[in-house]
CSV table of C-alpha atoms in Angstrom, one decimal:
chain,number,residue,atom,x,y,z
A,1,MET,CA,23.4,-7.9,-0.2
A,2,ALA,CA,22.2,-7.2,-3.8
A,3,PRO,CA,18.9,-5.7,-4.6
A,4,SER,CA,18.1,-8.7,-6.7
A,5,GLN,CA,18.8,-11.0,-3.7
A,6,LEU,CA,16.3,-9.1,-1.5
A,7,ASP,CA,13.7,-8.6,-4.3
A,8,GLY,CA,13.9,-12.2,-5.3
A,9,GLU,CA,13.2,-13.6,-1.9
A,10,ALA,CA,10.1,-11.2,-1.3
A,11,SER,CA,8.8,-11.9,-4.7
A,12,THR,CA,8.9,-15.6,-4.5
A,13,ARG,CA,7.9,-16.0,-0.9
A,14,GLY,CA,4.7,-17.7,-0.8
A,15,ARG,CA,4.5,-18.9,-4.3
A,16,THR,CA,4.5,-22.3,-5.5
A,17,ASP,CA,4.7,-22.0,-9.3
A,18,GLU,CA,6.7,-19.9,-11.6
A,19,PRO,CA,5.1,-18.2,-14.9
A,20,HIS,CA,5.5,-20.8,-17.8
A,21,LEU,CA,3.4,-18.7,-20.5
A,22,VAL,CA,4.1,-15.3,-22.0
A,23,PHE,CA,0.2,-14.4,-20.7
A,24,ASP,CA,1.2,-15.3,-17.1
A,25,ASN,CA,3.1,-11.9,-17.3
A,26,LEU,CA,0.1,-10.0,-18.6
A,27,ASP,CA,-2.0,-7.8,-16.1
A,28,LEU,CA,-4.2,-4.9,-15.9
A,29,ASP,CA,-1.1,-2.7,-15.2
A,30,LEU,CA,0.6,-3.5,-18.3
A,31,VAL,CA,-2.3,-2.8,-20.3
A,32,ILE,CA,-2.6,0.5,-18.5
A,33,LYS,CA,0.8,1.6,-19.1
A,34,VAL,CA,0.7,0.4,-22.7
A,35,LEU,CA,-2.6,2.5,-23.3
A,36,SER,CA,-1.2,5.5,-21.3
A,37,LYS,CA,1.9,5.8,-23.9
A,38,THR,CA,-0.3,5.2,-27.0
A,39,ILE,CA,-4.0,6.4,-27.4
A,40,PHE,CA,-4.0,8.1,-24.1
A,41,SER,CA,-1.1,10.0,-24.5
A,42,PRO,CA,-1.4,13.6,-25.9
A,43,PHE,CA,1.9,13.5,-27.8
A,44,PHE,CA,0.8,10.3,-29.7
A,45,THR,CA,-2.8,11.4,-30.3
A,46,ILE,CA,-1.9,14.4,-32.1
A,47,PHE,CA,-0.5,12.5,-35.2
A,48,LEU,CA,-4.0,10.5,-35.2
A,49,PRO,CA,-5.7,13.2,-37.4
A,50,LEU,CA,-2.7,13.7,-39.6
A,51,THR,CA,-2.5,10.0,-40.3
A,52,PHE,CA,-6.2,9.6,-41.0
A,53,LEU,CA,-6.1,12.8,-43.2
A,54,ALA,CA,-3.4,11.3,-45.2
A,55,GLN,CA,-5.3,8.2,-45.8
A,56,VAL,CA,-8.8,9.7,-46.5
A,57,ARG,CA,-7.7,12.8,-47.7
A,58,SER,CA,-11.0,14.6,-46.4
A,59,THR,CA,-11.6,16.6,-43.4
A,60,SER,CA,-15.1,15.5,-43.6
A,61,HIS,CA,-14.4,12.0,-43.4
A,62,PRO,CA,-16.0,10.4,-40.0
A,63,ALA,CA,-12.5,8.8,-39.3
A,64,PHE,CA,-11.0,12.3,-39.4
A,65,ILE,CA,-13.5,14.0,-37.6
A,66,VAL,CA,-13.3,11.1,-34.8
A,67,SER,CA,-9.7,11.2,-34.4
A,68,CYS,CA,-9.6,15.2,-34.0
A,69,ALA,CA,-12.4,14.7,-31.2
A,70,TRP,CA,-10.3,12.0,-29.5
A,71,THR,CA,-7.2,14.2,-29.5
A,72,VAL,CA,-9.0,17.0,-28.1
A,73,ILE,CA,-10.3,15.1,-25.2
A,74,VAL,CA,-6.9,13.5,-24.4
A,75,CYS,CA,-5.0,16.8,-24.9
A,76,LEU,CA,-7.6,18.5,-22.5
A,77,PHE,CA,-7.5,15.7,-20.1
A,78,GLY,CA,-3.8,15.8,-20.1
A,79,ALA,CA,-3.7,19.7,-19.7
A,80,LEU,CA,-5.9,19.2,-16.4
A,81,ARG,CA,-3.4,16.6,-15.0
A,82,HIS,CA,-0.7,18.9,-15.9
A,83,ALA,CA,-2.3,21.9,-14.4
A,84,ASP,CA,-3.1,20.0,-11.2
A,85,ARG,CA,0.6,18.8,-11.0
A,86,VAL,CA,2.0,22.1,-11.3
A,87,TYR,CA,-0.3,23.5,-8.6
A,88,ALA,CA,0.4,20.8,-6.2
A,89,ASN,CA,4.2,21.3,-6.4
A,90,GLN,CA,3.9,25.2,-7.0
A,91,ALA,CA,6.0,24.6,-10.1
A,92,SER,CA,6.8,26.1,-13.5
A,93,TRP,CA,4.2,25.7,-16.1
A,94,ILE,CA,7.0,25.1,-18.8
A,95,LEU,CA,10.0,24.2,-17.2
A,96,ALA,CA,10.5,20.9,-15.4
A,97,PRO,CA,11.9,21.0,-11.9
A,98,PRO,CA,15.5,20.2,-11.4
A,99,LYS,CA,16.6,16.9,-10.9
A,100,LEU,CA,17.6,15.7,-7.7
A,101,ASP,CA,21.4,15.9,-6.8
A,102,TRP,CA,21.6,12.6,-5.0
A,103,GLY,CA,25.1,13.1,-4.1
A,104,ASP,CA,24.1,15.8,-1.4
A,105,GLN,CA,21.2,13.7,-0.1
A,106,ILE,CA,20.9,11.8,3.1
A,107,VAL,CA,18.2,9.3,3.3
A,108,LEU,CA,16.8,8.2,6.6
A,109,ILE,CA,14.6,4.8,6.2
A,110,THR,CA,12.9,3.3,9.1
A,111,GLY,CA,12.2,-0.4,9.1
A,112,GLY,CA,14.9,-0.8,6.8
A,113,GLY,CA,16.2,-4.2,7.9
A,114,SER,CA,14.2,-6.2,5.6
A,115,GLY,CA,11.4,-6.0,2.9
A,116,ILE,CA,10.9,-2.9,0.8
A,117,GLY,CA,13.1,-0.8,3.2
A,118,ALA,CA,16.1,-3.0,2.8
A,119,LEU,CA,15.7,-2.9,-0.9
A,120,LEU,CA,15.2,0.7,-1.1
A,121,ALA,CA,18.5,1.2,1.0
A,122,GLU,CA,20.4,-1.1,-1.1
A,123,THR,CA,19.3,0.8,-4.4
A,124,LEU,CA,20.0,4.0,-3.1
A,125,ALA,CA,23.2,3.3,-2.1
A,126,MET,CA,24.0,1.7,-5.3
A,127,ARG,CA,23.7,5.5,-6.5
A,128,ASN,CA,26.3,6.6,-4.2
A,129,VAL,CA,23.6,8.1,-1.5
A,130,SER,CA,24.2,8.2,2.1
A,131,VAL,CA,21.5,5.9,3.6
A,132,VAL,CA,20.7,5.9,7.4
A,133,VAL,CA,18.6,2.9,8.3
A,134,LEU,CA,16.7,2.7,11.6
A,135,THR,CA,15.6,-0.9,12.4
A,136,LYS,CA,14.5,-2.5,15.7
A,137,ASP,CA,15.9,-5.6,15.1
A,138,PRO,CA,19.4,-6.6,13.7
A,139,PRO,CA,19.2,-6.8,9.5
A,140,LYS,CA,18.3,-10.0,8.3
A,141,TYR,CA,21.2,-9.6,5.9
A,142,GLU,CA,24.6,-8.0,6.2
A,143,THR,CA,25.4,-5.2,3.8
A,144,GLN,CA,28.6,-5.0,2.3
A,145,ASN,CA,27.9,-1.3,1.3
A,146,GLU,CA,29.7,1.3,3.1
A,147,ASN,CA,27.0,3.9,2.2
A,148,ILE,CA,24.6,2.4,4.6
A,149,TYR,CA,24.6,3.5,8.4
A,150,THR,CA,22.3,1.2,10.6
A,151,TYR,CA,21.1,1.9,13.7
A,152,THR,CA,19.2,-0.2,16.1
A,153,CYS,CA,16.3,2.0,17.4
A,154,ASP,CA,12.6,1.1,18.1
A,155,VAL,CA,11.0,4.1,16.4
A,156,SER,CA,7.8,3.8,18.4
A,157,ASP,CA,9.8,4.9,21.4
A,158,TYR,CA,10.3,8.8,21.0
A,159,ALA,CA,13.2,8.5,23.4
A,160,GLN,CA,15.0,6.3,21.3
A,161,VAL,CA,14.4,8.2,18.1
A,162,GLN,CA,15.8,11.2,19.8
A,163,ALA,CA,18.9,9.4,20.9
A,164,ALA,CA,19.7,8.0,17.4
A,165,ALA,CA,19.3,11.4,16.0
A,166,GLY,CA,22.1,12.7,18.1
A,167,LYS,CA,24.5,9.8,16.7
A,168,ILE,CA,23.0,10.3,13.2
A,169,ARG,CA,24.0,14.1,13.0
A,170,GLU,CA,27.2,13.4,14.6
A,171,GLU,CA,28.3,10.7,12.2
A,172,VAL,CA,26.2,11.3,9.2
A,173,GLY,CA,24.5,14.4,9.2
A,174,ASP,CA,20.9,15.7,8.9
A,175,PRO,CA,18.8,13.6,6.8
A,176,THR,CA,17.3,15.4,3.8
A,177,ILE,CA,14.9,12.7,2.8
A,178,ILE,CA,12.8,10.9,5.5
A,179,VAL,CA,11.1,7.5,4.4
A,180,ASN,CA,8.9,6.3,7.0
A,181,ASN,CA,8.4,2.8,6.0
A,182,ALA,CA,8.5,0.8,9.3
A,183,GLY,CA,5.4,-1.4,10.0
A,184,VAL,CA,3.9,-4.5,11.6
A,185,VAL,CA,1.2,-6.9,10.9
A,186,LYS,CA,-0.7,-8.8,13.7
A,187,GLY,CA,-3.4,-10.5,11.5
A,188,LYS,CA,-6.0,-11.0,14.5
A,189,LEU,CA,-9.6,-10.5,14.7
A,190,LEU,CA,-10.4,-7.8,17.0
A,191,LEU,CA,-11.4,-9.7,19.9
A,192,ASP,CA,-8.2,-11.5,19.8
A,193,LEU,CA,-6.2,-8.6,19.9
A,194,THR,CA,-4.2,-7.9,23.1
A,195,GLU,CA,-3.5,-4.7,24.7
A,196,ASP,CA,0.1,-4.8,23.7
A,197,ASP,CA,-0.9,-6.0,20.1
A,198,VAL,CA,-2.9,-2.6,19.7
A,199,LYS,CA,0.0,-0.5,21.1
A,200,ASP,CA,2.6,-2.2,19.3
A,201,THR,CA,0.9,-1.9,15.9
A,202,PHE,CA,0.0,1.9,16.6
A,203,GLY,CA,3.5,2.5,18.0
A,204,ALA,CA,5.3,0.9,14.7
A,205,ASN,CA,2.8,1.8,11.9
A,206,THR,CA,1.7,5.4,13.1
A,207,LEU,CA,3.5,7.0,16.3
A,208,ALA,CA,6.9,6.2,14.7
A,209,HIS,CA,6.2,8.8,12.0
A,210,PHE,CA,5.2,11.6,14.4
A,211,TRP,CA,8.6,11.0,16.3
A,212,THR,CA,10.6,10.9,13.1
A,213,LEU,CA,9.0,14.2,11.6
A,214,LYS,CA,9.2,15.8,15.0
A,215,THR,CA,12.9,14.8,15.4
A,216,PHE,CA,14.2,15.6,11.7
A,217,LEU,CA,11.7,17.9,10.2
A,218,PRO,CA,12.9,21.0,11.9
A,219,ALA,CA,16.2,20.7,10.0
A,220,MET,CA,14.4,20.4,6.6
A,221,LEU,CA,12.4,23.5,7.6
A,222,ALA,CA,15.6,25.6,8.2
A,223,ARG,CA,16.9,24.6,4.6
A,224,ALA,CA,13.2,24.9,3.1
A,225,SER,CA,13.9,21.8,1.2
A,226,GLY,CA,13.6,18.0,1.6
A,227,HIS,CA,11.2,15.0,0.9
A,228,VAL,CA,8.8,13.0,3.4
A,229,VAL,CA,7.9,9.8,2.2
A,230,THR,CA,4.9,8.3,4.0
A,231,MET,CA,4.2,4.3,3.5
A,232,SER,CA,0.4,3.7,4.2
A,233,SER,CA,-1.8,1.1,2.4
A,234,VAL,CA,-4.8,0.9,0.6
A,235,LEU,CA,-6.1,-0.9,3.7
A,236,GLY,CA,-6.2,2.8,5.1
A,237,VAL,CA,-8.6,3.6,2.6
A,238,VAL,CA,-10.7,0.5,2.7
A,239,GLY,CA,-10.9,-1.9,5.7
A,240,CYS,CA,-11.3,-5.7,5.9
A,241,ALA,CA,-11.5,-8.4,8.4
A,242,GLN,CA,-8.6,-9.6,10.7
A,243,MET,CA,-6.9,-6.4,10.0
A,244,THR,CA,-8.6,-3.6,12.4
A,245,ASP,CA,-5.9,-2.5,14.2
A,246,TYR,CA,-3.5,-2.4,10.8
A,247,CYS,CA,-6.5,-0.6,9.0
A,248,ALA,CA,-6.7,2.0,11.6
A,249,SER,CA,-3.1,2.7,12.0
A,250,LYS,CA,-2.6,3.2,8.2
A,251,ALA,CA,-5.9,5.4,7.9
A,252,ALA,CA,-4.2,7.6,10.3
A,253,LEU,CA,-1.3,8.0,7.9
A,254,VAL,CA,-3.5,9.3,5.0
A,255,ASN,CA,-4.8,12.0,7.2
A,256,LEU,CA,-1.2,12.6,8.5
A,257,HIS,CA,0.3,13.2,5.2
A,258,GLN,CA,-2.6,15.5,4.2
A,259,SER,CA,-2.5,17.7,7.3
A,260,LEU,CA,1.3,17.8,6.9
A,261,ARG,CA,1.0,18.9,3.7
A,262,PHE,CA,-1.5,21.7,4.5
A,263,GLU,CA,0.9,22.7,7.4
A,264,LEU,CA,4.1,22.8,5.1
A,265,ASP,CA,2.3,25.1,2.6
A,266,ASN,CA,0.2,27.5,4.8
A,267,ARG,CA,1.9,27.5,8.2
A,268,TYR,CA,5.8,26.8,7.7
A,269,HIS,CA,5.7,28.2,4.2
A,270,THR,CA,8.0,25.7,2.8
A,271,PRO,CA,6.2,24.4,-0.4
A,272,ALA,CA,9.6,23.2,-1.7
A,273,ILE,CA,9.4,20.4,1.0
A,274,ARG,CA,7.8,17.6,-0.9
A,275,THR,CA,5.4,14.9,0.5
A,276,THR,CA,4.8,11.6,-1.3
A,277,LEU,CA,2.1,9.0,0.1
A,278,LEU,CA,2.2,5.6,-1.0
A,279,LEU,CA,-1.0,3.2,-1.0
A,280,PRO,CA,0.2,0.1,-2.1
A,281,SER,CA,-2.0,-3.0,-1.7
A,282,PHE,CA,-0.9,-6.6,-0.4
A,283,THR,CA,3.1,-6.7,-1.1
A,284,ARG,CA,4.9,-9.8,-1.2
A,285,THR,CA,6.9,-9.5,1.7
A,286,SER,CA,7.5,-11.1,5.0
A,287,LEU,CA,4.5,-9.3,6.5
A,288,PHE,CA,2.0,-10.8,4.1
A,289,SER,CA,3.9,-13.9,3.1
A,290,LEU,CA,1.0,-15.8,4.4
A,291,ALA,CA,-1.8,-13.9,2.9
A,292,ALA,CA,-4.2,-15.7,0.5
A,293,LEU,CA,-4.4,-13.4,-2.3
A,294,PRO,CA,-7.2,-13.6,-5.0
A,295,GLY,CA,-4.8,-14.4,-7.7
A,296,SER,CA,-3.5,-17.6,-6.0
A,297,ARG,CA,-6.6,-19.5,-6.3
A,298,PRO,CA,-6.8,-22.1,-8.7
A,299,GLY,CA,-8.7,-22.2,-12.1
A,300,PRO,CA,-10.3,-19.6,-14.4
A,301,LEU,CA,-11.3,-17.4,-11.3
A,302,GLY,CA,-7.4,-17.1,-10.2
A,303,ALA,CA,-6.3,-16.1,-13.5
A,304,ILE,CA,-8.9,-13.3,-13.9
A,305,TRP,CA,-7.8,-12.0,-10.6
A,306,SER,CA,-4.3,-12.2,-11.4
A,307,PHE,CA,-4.9,-10.1,-14.3
A,308,LEU,CA,-7.2,-7.6,-12.4
A,309,ALA,CA,-5.3,-7.6,-9.2
A,310,PRO,CA,-1.7,-8.7,-9.7
A,311,GLU,CA,0.6,-9.4,-6.9
A,312,LEU,CA,2.4,-6.3,-6.0
A,313,GLN,CA,6.2,-6.9,-5.8
A,314,PRO,CA,8.8,-4.9,-3.8
A,315,HIS,CA,10.9,-3.4,-6.5
A,316,VAL,CA,7.6,-1.9,-8.0
A,317,VAL,CA,7.2,0.2,-4.7
A,318,VAL,CA,10.7,1.0,-4.5
A,319,LYS,CA,10.9,2.2,-8.1
A,320,ALA,CA,7.7,4.4,-7.2
A,321,ILE,CA,9.4,5.9,-4.3
A,322,ILE,CA,12.7,6.6,-6.4
A,323,ASP,CA,10.6,8.3,-9.0
A,324,ALA,CA,8.9,10.6,-7.0
A,325,LEU,CA,12.4,11.5,-5.2
A,326,ASP,CA,13.9,11.9,-8.7
A,327,ALA,CA,11.3,14.3,-10.0
A,328,GLY,CA,11.1,16.2,-6.9
A,329,GLU,CA,7.4,16.3,-6.8
A,330,SER,CA,4.6,15.6,-4.0
A,331,ARG,CA,2.8,12.4,-5.0
A,332,VAL,CA,0.0,10.1,-4.1
A,333,CYS,CA,1.3,6.5,-5.3
A,334,ARG,CA,-1.7,3.8,-5.6
A,335,LEU,CA,-0.2,0.6,-6.5
A,336,PRO,CA,-1.1,-1.5,-8.4
A,337,TRP,CA,-3.6,0.2,-10.6
A,338,TYR,CA,-6.8,-1.5,-9.4
A,339,THR,CA,-6.3,0.3,-5.9
A,340,HIS,CA,-7.7,3.4,-7.6
A,341,ALA,CA,-11.3,1.7,-7.0
A,342,ALA,CA,-10.7,2.3,-3.2
A,343,ARG,CA,-11.3,6.1,-3.9
A,344,GLY,CA,-14.9,5.2,-4.0
A,345,LEU,CA,-15.1,2.3,-1.8
A,346,GLY,CA,-14.2,3.8,1.6
A,347,ALA,CA,-17.0,4.3,4.0
A,348,GLY,CA,-15.9,7.8,4.6
A,349,VAL,CA,-16.5,8.7,0.7
A,350,GLY,CA,-19.5,6.4,-0.1
A,351,VAL,CA,-19.4,6.9,-3.7
A,352,VAL,CA,-19.8,3.3,-4.5
A,353,PRO,CA,-23.3,1.7,-3.3
A,354,LYS,CA,-22.8,-0.5,-0.1
A,355,TRP,CA,-24.0,-3.8,-2.2
A,356,MET,CA,-21.3,-3.2,-4.8
A,357,GLY,CA,-18.5,-2.6,-2.2
A,358,ASP,CA,-19.5,-5.8,-0.3
A,359,LEU,CA,-20.0,-7.7,-3.6
A,360,LEU,CA,-16.4,-6.7,-4.6
A,361,GLN,CA,-15.2,-7.5,-1.0
A,362,ARG,CA,-16.4,-11.1,-1.1
A,363,LEU,CA,-15.4,-11.5,-4.8
A,364,ALA,CA,-11.6,-10.5,-3.8
A,365,GLY,CA,-11.9,-12.7,-0.6
A,366,ALA,CA,-10.3,-9.8,1.2
A,367,ASP,CA,-12.1,-10.7,4.7
A,368,HIS,CA,-10.7,-14.4,4.5
A,369,ALA,CA,-6.9,-13.3,3.3
A,370,MET,CA,-5.3,-13.4,6.6
A,371,ARG,CA,-7.0,-16.7,7.8
A,372,ALA,CA,-3.4,-18.1,8.2
A,373,TYR,CA,-2.4,-15.4,10.9
A,374,GLY,CA,-3.5,-15.1,14.5
A,375,PRO,CA,-4.4,-17.8,17.2
A,376,LYS,CA,-6.3,-21.1,16.1
A,377,PRO,CA,-9.1,-21.4,16.6
A,378,ASP,CA,-9.7,-17.6,16.3
A,379,ALA,CA,-12.5,-15.6,18.4
A,380,GLY,CA,-14.8,-16.2,15.3
A,381,GLU,CA,-14.3,-20.0,15.2
A,382,ARG,CA,-14.9,-20.3,18.7
A,383,LEU,CA,-17.9,-18.1,18.8
A,384,LEU,CA,-19.3,-20.4,16.0
A,385,ALA,CA,-18.5,-23.4,18.0
A,386,GLU,CA,-20.1,-22.2,21.1
A,387,ARG,CA,-23.2,-21.5,19.1
A,388,GLU,CA,-23.1,-24.9,17.5
A,389,ALA,CA,-22.7,-26.6,21.0
A,390,GLN,CA,-25.6,-24.4,22.4
A,391,ALA,CA,-27.8,-25.7,19.5
A,392,SER,CA,-26.8,-29.1,20.0
A,393,ALA,CA,-27.5,-29.0,23.6
A,394,SER,CA,-30.9,-27.4,23.0
A,395,ALA,CA,-31.8,-29.8,20.5
A,396,SER,CA,-31.0,-32.6,22.5
A,397,ALA,CA,-33.1,-31.1,25.5
A,398,SER,CA,-35.8,-30.8,23.3
A,399,ALA,CA,-35.5,-34.5,22.0
A,400,SER,CA,-35.4,-35.6,25.7
A,401,VAL,CA,-38.5,-33.6,26.8
A,402,ASP,CA,-40.3,-35.2,23.5
A,403,GLU,CA,-39.1,-38.7,24.4
A,404,LYS,CA,-40.4,-38.2,28.2
A,405,GLY,CA,-43.8,-37.1,27.1
A,406,GLY,CA,-44.0,-39.9,24.7
A,407,SER,CA,-43.3,-42.4,27.5
A,408,ARG,CA,-45.8,-40.9,29.6
A,409,SER,CA,-48.3,-41.0,26.8
A,410,ASP,CA,-48.0,-44.8,26.6
A,411,ALA,CA,-47.9,-45.5,30.0
A,412,LYS,CA,-51.2,-43.5,30.3
A,413,ALA,CA,-52.8,-45.6,27.3
A,414,GLN,CA,-51.6,-48.9,28.7
A,415,SER,CA,-53.2,-48.1,32.2
A,416,GLU,CA,-56.4,-47.4,30.2
């Protein structure tokens, strides 16, 4: 199973057209990336004043003064970002952290039988990394890579995780990297969710993280090194309709990540154990293959949304994970770039006015993106149907009363 096979299927699932213009591949993320490497790059802007000085040959020329001011602003901002990164990782101010020796790593991936987990497993295995995959169901594809060890395990069940851990330690060794990636999506309105639905969602999306950490973190603490990757979602910061259980389960992971970071730094005194939190938007995998994303709309509005909020492909998420592991840094990865807006939209933060948040929610169509999921009709549609039936019955009753009243009036007039 090649990564391109997995990536290709996930990327095209749910899409009916292929890009036919160069501009079809242009989006906000690409623009931001180019700008960050040019006019917002401290290294690049240092040469701007020198370039203008060579052209105007005067230090009092407005172009030279503006370029100097811009260079100072960009360099100060870059210095602040570097200081934050150094503090977060307790790293050196000058020397870069040593690159990860992949040959010594054992990577545990939950939910590695399909989607992002499977693509990550195959990509790492190609680097000759030992990869342990925990999957509830048999993998959709049979891997030919001898570096991938697959164990059938329901990670929402603590007993099964402990049982699998014994086999893993005996056959492979203690994992040095944990990627908690397993997750499920029900896509139902709150009133359509069954008790089992809620338990299943929180079991796979939330409790599984606790069970793998309780099982495998002690070995990391003993070594005082390792990396924990938590797959949350931007929906753990900002909620939407028909995803109440999913959003709540992912919100718990945001605070799990932060609390774990505090424990590693201040209680276990192991700052070298890194933690990475991923907050991706809807990703084109089997979980969200039927989701109606704003960029899929026809016409100019769809084109605008495709530019501002492009579909997130699995290989982008995998690259972000590997980059964080390679750098040996603790990170928070928000993907794509527009998800940074969620920092001010969440109800717990409340930076953005309510009307603005609701407007963005409506424009994005977030509350109707999961219409293809759940029972038909759903709880909302059934309620509307009941209201319409009641209104129709009430109107019929009123008409009947009016008709009877009119008949009585006619009869009285005739008798007179």
